[in-house]
Short mmCIF file of N, CA and C in Angstrom, two decimals:
data_model
loop_
_atom_site.label_atom_id
_atom_site.label_comp_id
_atom_site.label_asym_id
_atom_site.label_seq_id
_atom_site.Cartn_x
_atom_site.Cartn_y
_atom_site.Cartn_z
N UNK A 11 -18.10 -1.11 0.72
CA UNK A 11 -16.93 -1.12 0.61
C UNK A 11 -16.56 -0.33 -0.71
N UNK A 12 -17.07 -0.67 -1.64
CA UNK A 12 -16.61 -0.23 -2.99
C UNK A 12 -16.99 1.35 -3.16
N UNK A 13 -17.88 1.76 -2.66
CA UNK A 13 -18.43 3.11 -2.54
C UNK A 13 -17.28 4.11 -1.88
N UNK A 14 -16.87 3.34 -0.56
CA UNK A 14 -15.85 4.05 0.12
C UNK A 14 -14.34 4.26 -0.79
N UNK A 15 -14.12 2.85 -1.30
CA UNK A 15 -12.94 2.90 -2.20
C UNK A 15 -12.98 4.31 -3.39
N UNK A 16 -14.05 4.11 -3.87
CA UNK A 16 -14.31 5.06 -4.99
C UNK A 16 -14.17 6.53 -4.42
N UNK A 17 -14.94 6.87 -3.38
CA UNK A 17 -14.72 8.01 -2.86
C UNK A 17 -13.26 8.57 -2.24
N UNK A 18 -12.43 7.27 -1.70
CA UNK A 18 -11.41 7.59 -0.95
C UNK A 18 -10.13 7.67 -2.38
N UNK A 19 -10.25 7.08 -3.34
CA UNK A 19 -9.48 7.20 -4.26
C UNK A 19 -9.71 8.47 -4.99
N UNK A 20 -10.70 8.98 -5.32
CA UNK A 20 -11.11 10.29 -5.92
C UNK A 20 -10.63 11.52 -4.86
N UNK A 21 -10.56 11.35 -3.38
CA UNK A 21 -10.31 12.24 -2.57
C UNK A 21 -8.65 12.35 -2.67
N UNK A 22 -8.05 11.41 -2.37
CA UNK A 22 -6.70 10.97 -2.30
C UNK A 22 -5.73 11.41 -3.53
N UNK A 23 -6.40 11.22 -5.02
CA UNK A 23 -6.08 11.95 -6.18
C UNK A 23 -6.02 13.18 -6.31
N UNK A 24 -7.47 14.04 -5.58
CA UNK A 24 -7.27 15.67 -5.41
C UNK A 24 -6.42 15.81 -4.63
N UNK A 25 -6.11 15.21 -3.33
CA UNK A 25 -5.18 15.83 -2.82
C UNK A 25 -3.74 15.80 -3.11
N UNK A 26 -3.27 14.51 -3.93
CA UNK A 26 -2.18 14.52 -4.44
C UNK A 26 -1.88 15.86 -5.46
N UNK A 27 -2.67 15.82 -6.25
CA UNK A 27 -2.83 17.23 -7.38
C UNK A 27 -2.72 18.35 -6.55
N UNK A 28 -3.64 18.67 -5.49
CA UNK A 28 -3.50 20.01 -4.66
C UNK A 28 -2.17 20.16 -4.24
N UNK A 29 -1.48 19.16 -3.54
CA UNK A 29 -0.40 19.03 -3.03
C UNK A 29 0.63 19.41 -3.75
N UNK A 30 0.76 19.22 -4.98
CA UNK A 30 1.79 19.79 -6.12
C UNK A 30 1.54 21.16 -6.14
N UNK A 31 0.39 21.50 -6.62
CA UNK A 31 0.15 22.73 -6.88
C UNK A 31 0.38 23.62 -5.52
N UNK A 32 0.22 23.29 -4.39
CA UNK A 32 0.69 24.13 -3.32
C UNK A 32 2.07 24.23 -2.93
N UNK A 33 2.56 22.91 -3.36
CA UNK A 33 4.16 22.84 -2.70
C UNK A 33 5.11 22.90 -3.83
N UNK A 34 4.80 22.61 -4.95
CA UNK A 34 5.56 22.63 -6.46
C UNK A 34 6.85 21.64 -6.20
N UNK A 35 6.55 20.75 -5.23
CA UNK A 35 7.41 19.67 -5.11
C UNK A 35 7.51 18.66 -6.35
N UNK A 36 8.71 18.55 -7.21
CA UNK A 36 8.59 17.80 -8.15
C UNK A 36 8.55 16.06 -8.09
N UNK A 37 8.65 15.89 -6.89
CA UNK A 37 8.82 14.31 -6.30
C UNK A 37 7.12 13.99 -6.44
N UNK A 38 6.25 14.87 -6.01
CA UNK A 38 5.00 14.49 -6.11
C UNK A 38 4.49 13.60 -7.30
N UNK A 39 5.05 14.17 -8.39
CA UNK A 39 4.33 13.25 -9.70
C UNK A 39 4.66 11.64 -9.61
N UNK A 40 6.01 11.45 -8.75
CA UNK A 40 6.23 10.12 -8.52
C UNK A 40 5.35 9.44 -7.71
N UNK A 41 4.75 9.94 -6.49
CA UNK A 41 3.71 9.38 -5.64
C UNK A 41 2.52 9.39 -6.50
N UNK A 42 2.13 10.04 -7.12
CA UNK A 42 0.84 10.40 -8.17
C UNK A 42 1.19 9.07 -8.89
N UNK A 43 2.26 8.95 -9.42
CA UNK A 43 2.10 7.58 -10.44
C UNK A 43 1.96 6.57 -9.60
N UNK A 44 2.80 6.03 -8.48
CA UNK A 44 2.28 4.98 -7.74
C UNK A 44 1.00 4.94 -7.19
N UNK A 45 0.21 6.09 -7.01
CA UNK A 45 -1.12 6.14 -6.46
C UNK A 45 -2.08 5.65 -7.65
N UNK A 46 -1.59 6.09 -8.81
CA UNK A 46 -2.65 5.86 -10.18
C UNK A 46 -2.55 4.42 -10.30
N UNK A 47 -1.46 3.68 -10.08
CA UNK A 47 -1.39 2.28 -10.43
C UNK A 47 -2.08 1.39 -9.20
N UNK A 48 -2.02 1.89 -7.95
CA UNK A 48 -2.39 1.21 -7.03
C UNK A 48 -3.98 1.29 -7.09
N UNK A 49 -4.76 2.53 -7.14
CA UNK A 49 -5.87 2.95 -7.66
C UNK A 49 -6.60 2.28 -8.78
N UNK A 50 -6.03 2.01 -9.70
CA UNK A 50 -6.20 1.31 -10.98
C UNK A 50 -6.56 -0.33 -10.42
N UNK A 51 -5.73 -0.79 -9.78
CA UNK A 51 -5.63 -2.41 -9.64
C UNK A 51 -6.93 -2.56 -8.43
N UNK A 52 -7.07 -1.81 -7.49
CA UNK A 52 -7.95 -1.67 -6.49
C UNK A 52 -9.42 -1.37 -7.11
N UNK A 53 -9.55 -0.57 -8.03
CA UNK A 53 -10.84 -0.22 -8.57
C UNK A 53 -11.26 -1.37 -9.57
N UNK A 54 -10.10 -1.96 -10.17
CA UNK A 54 -10.43 -2.89 -11.11
C UNK A 54 -11.14 -4.32 -10.57
N UNK A 55 -10.24 -4.34 -9.43
CA UNK A 55 -10.60 -5.86 -8.54
C UNK A 55 -12.00 -5.42 -8.24
N UNK A 56 -12.51 -4.46 -7.60
CA UNK A 56 -13.49 -4.23 -6.89
C UNK A 56 -14.79 -4.26 -7.99
N UNK A 57 -14.42 -3.65 -9.00
CA UNK A 57 -15.41 -3.77 -10.55
C UNK A 57 -15.74 -4.94 -10.72
N UNK A 58 -14.83 -6.00 -10.70
CA UNK A 58 -14.78 -7.31 -11.15
C UNK A 58 -15.72 -8.08 -10.03
N UNK A 59 -15.45 -7.99 -8.67
CA UNK A 59 -16.16 -8.24 -7.66
C UNK A 59 -17.85 -7.78 -7.69
N UNK A 60 -18.04 -6.62 -7.88
CA UNK A 60 -19.32 -6.04 -8.13
C UNK A 60 -20.05 -6.85 -9.32
N UNK A 61 -19.40 -7.03 -10.50
CA UNK A 61 -20.06 -7.70 -11.55
C UNK A 61 -20.36 -9.11 -11.07
N UNK A 62 -19.38 -9.94 -10.39
CA UNK A 62 -19.66 -11.28 -10.06
C UNK A 62 -20.98 -11.10 -8.84
N UNK A 63 -20.87 -10.04 -8.16
CA UNK A 63 -22.13 -10.00 -7.07
C UNK A 63 -23.31 -9.84 -8.12
N UNK A 64 -23.47 -9.03 -8.91
CA UNK A 64 -24.58 -8.69 -9.79
C UNK A 64 -25.29 -9.79 -10.17
N UNK A 65 -24.33 -10.55 -11.15
CA UNK A 65 -24.75 -11.69 -11.54
C UNK A 65 -25.40 -12.87 -10.36
N UNK A 66 -24.90 -12.83 -9.28
CA UNK A 66 -25.18 -14.00 -8.38
C UNK A 66 -26.30 -13.23 -7.36
N UNK A 67 -26.47 -11.92 -6.93
CA UNK A 67 -27.33 -11.62 -6.03
C UNK A 67 -28.53 -10.70 -6.64
N UNK A 68 -29.27 -11.43 -7.09
CA UNK A 68 -30.31 -10.65 -7.99
C UNK A 68 -30.99 -9.43 -7.16
N UNK A 69 -31.22 -9.83 -5.72
CA UNK A 69 -32.17 -8.91 -4.82
C UNK A 69 -31.41 -7.69 -4.67
N UNK A 70 -29.91 -7.73 -4.60
CA UNK A 70 -29.16 -6.52 -4.50
C UNK A 70 -28.49 -5.61 -5.76
N UNK A 71 -29.38 -5.89 -6.80
CA UNK A 71 -28.84 -5.22 -8.09
C UNK A 71 -29.00 -3.70 -8.03
N UNK A 72 -30.07 -3.21 -7.59
CA UNK A 72 -29.71 -2.03 -7.52
C UNK A 72 -28.29 -1.31 -7.10
N UNK A 73 -28.57 -1.74 -5.61
CA UNK A 73 -27.41 -1.12 -4.92
C UNK A 73 -25.91 -1.38 -5.56
N UNK A 74 -25.76 -2.59 -6.18
CA UNK A 74 -24.65 -2.81 -6.78
C UNK A 74 -24.42 -2.01 -8.13
N UNK A 75 -25.54 -1.50 -8.85
CA UNK A 75 -25.28 -0.61 -10.03
C UNK A 75 -25.10 0.53 -9.70
N UNK A 76 -25.22 0.82 -8.37
CA UNK A 76 -25.07 2.20 -7.75
C UNK A 76 -23.53 2.34 -7.60
N UNK A 77 -23.06 1.35 -7.01
CA UNK A 77 -21.81 1.18 -6.64
C UNK A 77 -20.81 1.13 -7.77
N UNK A 78 -21.31 0.67 -8.66
CA UNK A 78 -20.52 0.35 -10.28
C UNK A 78 -20.55 1.84 -10.65
N UNK A 79 -21.37 2.20 -10.73
CA UNK A 79 -21.68 3.53 -11.19
C UNK A 79 -20.70 4.67 -10.71
N UNK A 80 -20.65 4.59 -9.26
CA UNK A 80 -19.49 5.33 -8.68
C UNK A 80 -18.36 5.38 -9.02
N UNK A 81 -17.87 3.96 -9.07
CA UNK A 81 -16.62 3.28 -9.65
C UNK A 81 -16.33 3.81 -10.84
N UNK A 82 -17.15 3.95 -11.93
CA UNK A 82 -16.93 4.34 -13.18
C UNK A 82 -16.85 5.86 -13.27
N UNK A 83 -17.57 6.50 -12.20
CA UNK A 83 -17.25 7.95 -12.15
C UNK A 83 -15.79 8.37 -12.04
N UNK A 84 -15.08 7.35 -11.60
CA UNK A 84 -13.73 7.87 -11.35
C UNK A 84 -12.68 7.83 -12.57
N UNK A 85 -13.20 7.15 -13.70
CA UNK A 85 -12.35 6.86 -14.83
C UNK A 85 -12.42 8.10 -15.40
N UNK A 86 -13.35 9.00 -15.85
CA UNK A 86 -13.30 10.20 -16.45
C UNK A 86 -12.13 11.14 -15.46
N UNK A 87 -12.36 11.14 -14.52
CA UNK A 87 -11.91 12.02 -13.27
C UNK A 87 -10.01 11.53 -13.25
N UNK A 88 -9.83 10.38 -13.33
CA UNK A 88 -8.70 9.92 -13.36
C UNK A 88 -7.75 10.16 -14.42
N UNK A 89 -8.53 10.06 -15.72
CA UNK A 89 -7.87 10.40 -16.94
C UNK A 89 -7.66 11.68 -17.06
N UNK A 90 -8.28 12.70 -16.29
CA UNK A 90 -7.85 14.32 -16.39
C UNK A 90 -6.59 14.49 -15.64
N UNK A 91 -6.98 13.77 -14.46
CA UNK A 91 -5.73 13.73 -13.62
C UNK A 91 -4.53 13.44 -14.23
N UNK A 92 -4.54 12.12 -15.17
CA UNK A 92 -3.29 11.56 -15.55
C UNK A 92 -2.91 12.57 -16.67
N UNK A 93 -3.83 13.13 -17.46
CA UNK A 93 -3.51 14.29 -18.45
C UNK A 93 -2.69 15.44 -17.77
N UNK A 94 -3.41 15.65 -16.50
CA UNK A 94 -2.61 17.04 -16.04
C UNK A 94 -1.37 16.42 -15.43
N UNK A 95 -1.27 15.16 -14.93
CA UNK A 95 0.27 14.83 -14.62
C UNK A 95 1.08 14.81 -15.50
N UNK A 96 0.98 14.16 -16.80
CA UNK A 96 1.79 14.30 -17.84
C UNK A 96 2.20 15.80 -18.60
N UNK A 97 1.27 16.63 -18.30
CA UNK A 97 1.41 18.09 -18.42
C UNK A 97 2.64 18.51 -17.33
N UNK A 98 2.20 18.12 -16.29
CA UNK A 98 3.34 18.65 -14.82
C UNK A 98 4.80 18.00 -15.63
N UNK A 99 4.73 16.65 -15.63
CA UNK A 99 6.02 16.09 -15.99
C UNK A 99 6.82 16.67 -17.09
N UNK A 100 5.80 17.01 -18.18
CA UNK A 100 6.65 17.56 -19.40
C UNK A 100 6.99 19.10 -18.91
N UNK A 101 6.52 19.65 -18.19
CA UNK A 101 7.05 21.16 -17.77
C UNK A 101 8.14 20.79 -16.97
N UNK A 102 8.26 19.68 -15.94
CA UNK A 102 9.19 19.58 -15.08
C UNK A 102 10.67 18.88 -15.97
N UNK A 103 10.44 18.11 -16.72
CA UNK A 103 11.47 17.50 -17.55
C UNK A 103 12.01 18.44 -18.37
N UNK A 104 11.34 19.35 -19.17
CA UNK A 104 11.98 20.57 -20.05
C UNK A 104 12.56 21.70 -19.29
N UNK A 105 12.28 21.80 -17.90
CA UNK A 105 12.72 22.89 -17.25
C UNK A 105 14.08 22.27 -16.69
N UNK A 106 14.42 20.92 -16.48
CA UNK A 106 15.40 20.58 -15.90
C UNK A 106 16.56 20.06 -16.90
N UNK A 107 16.30 20.43 -18.19
CA UNK A 107 17.35 20.21 -19.39
C UNK A 107 17.90 21.38 -19.55
#
């Protein structure tokens, strides 16, 4: 399940960013903010679950580590998207004023 969540949070974040660049709809930034908060909590919850499973289930440690790695790959991508989102927000707010 954590691999699917990692993939879908990456995919959905990419689609939201692409949606903004295609439509230039400024409300997309608020959708993205809600998504970032929801994805953060979902990924954090799954990370703690995987760490607990890693400690308990010794026979599945390799697959658990792979799942953790995939979740952790979302961190630099998420930071990049947050940086792009703040740049977009600054452009929007400076053009409105």
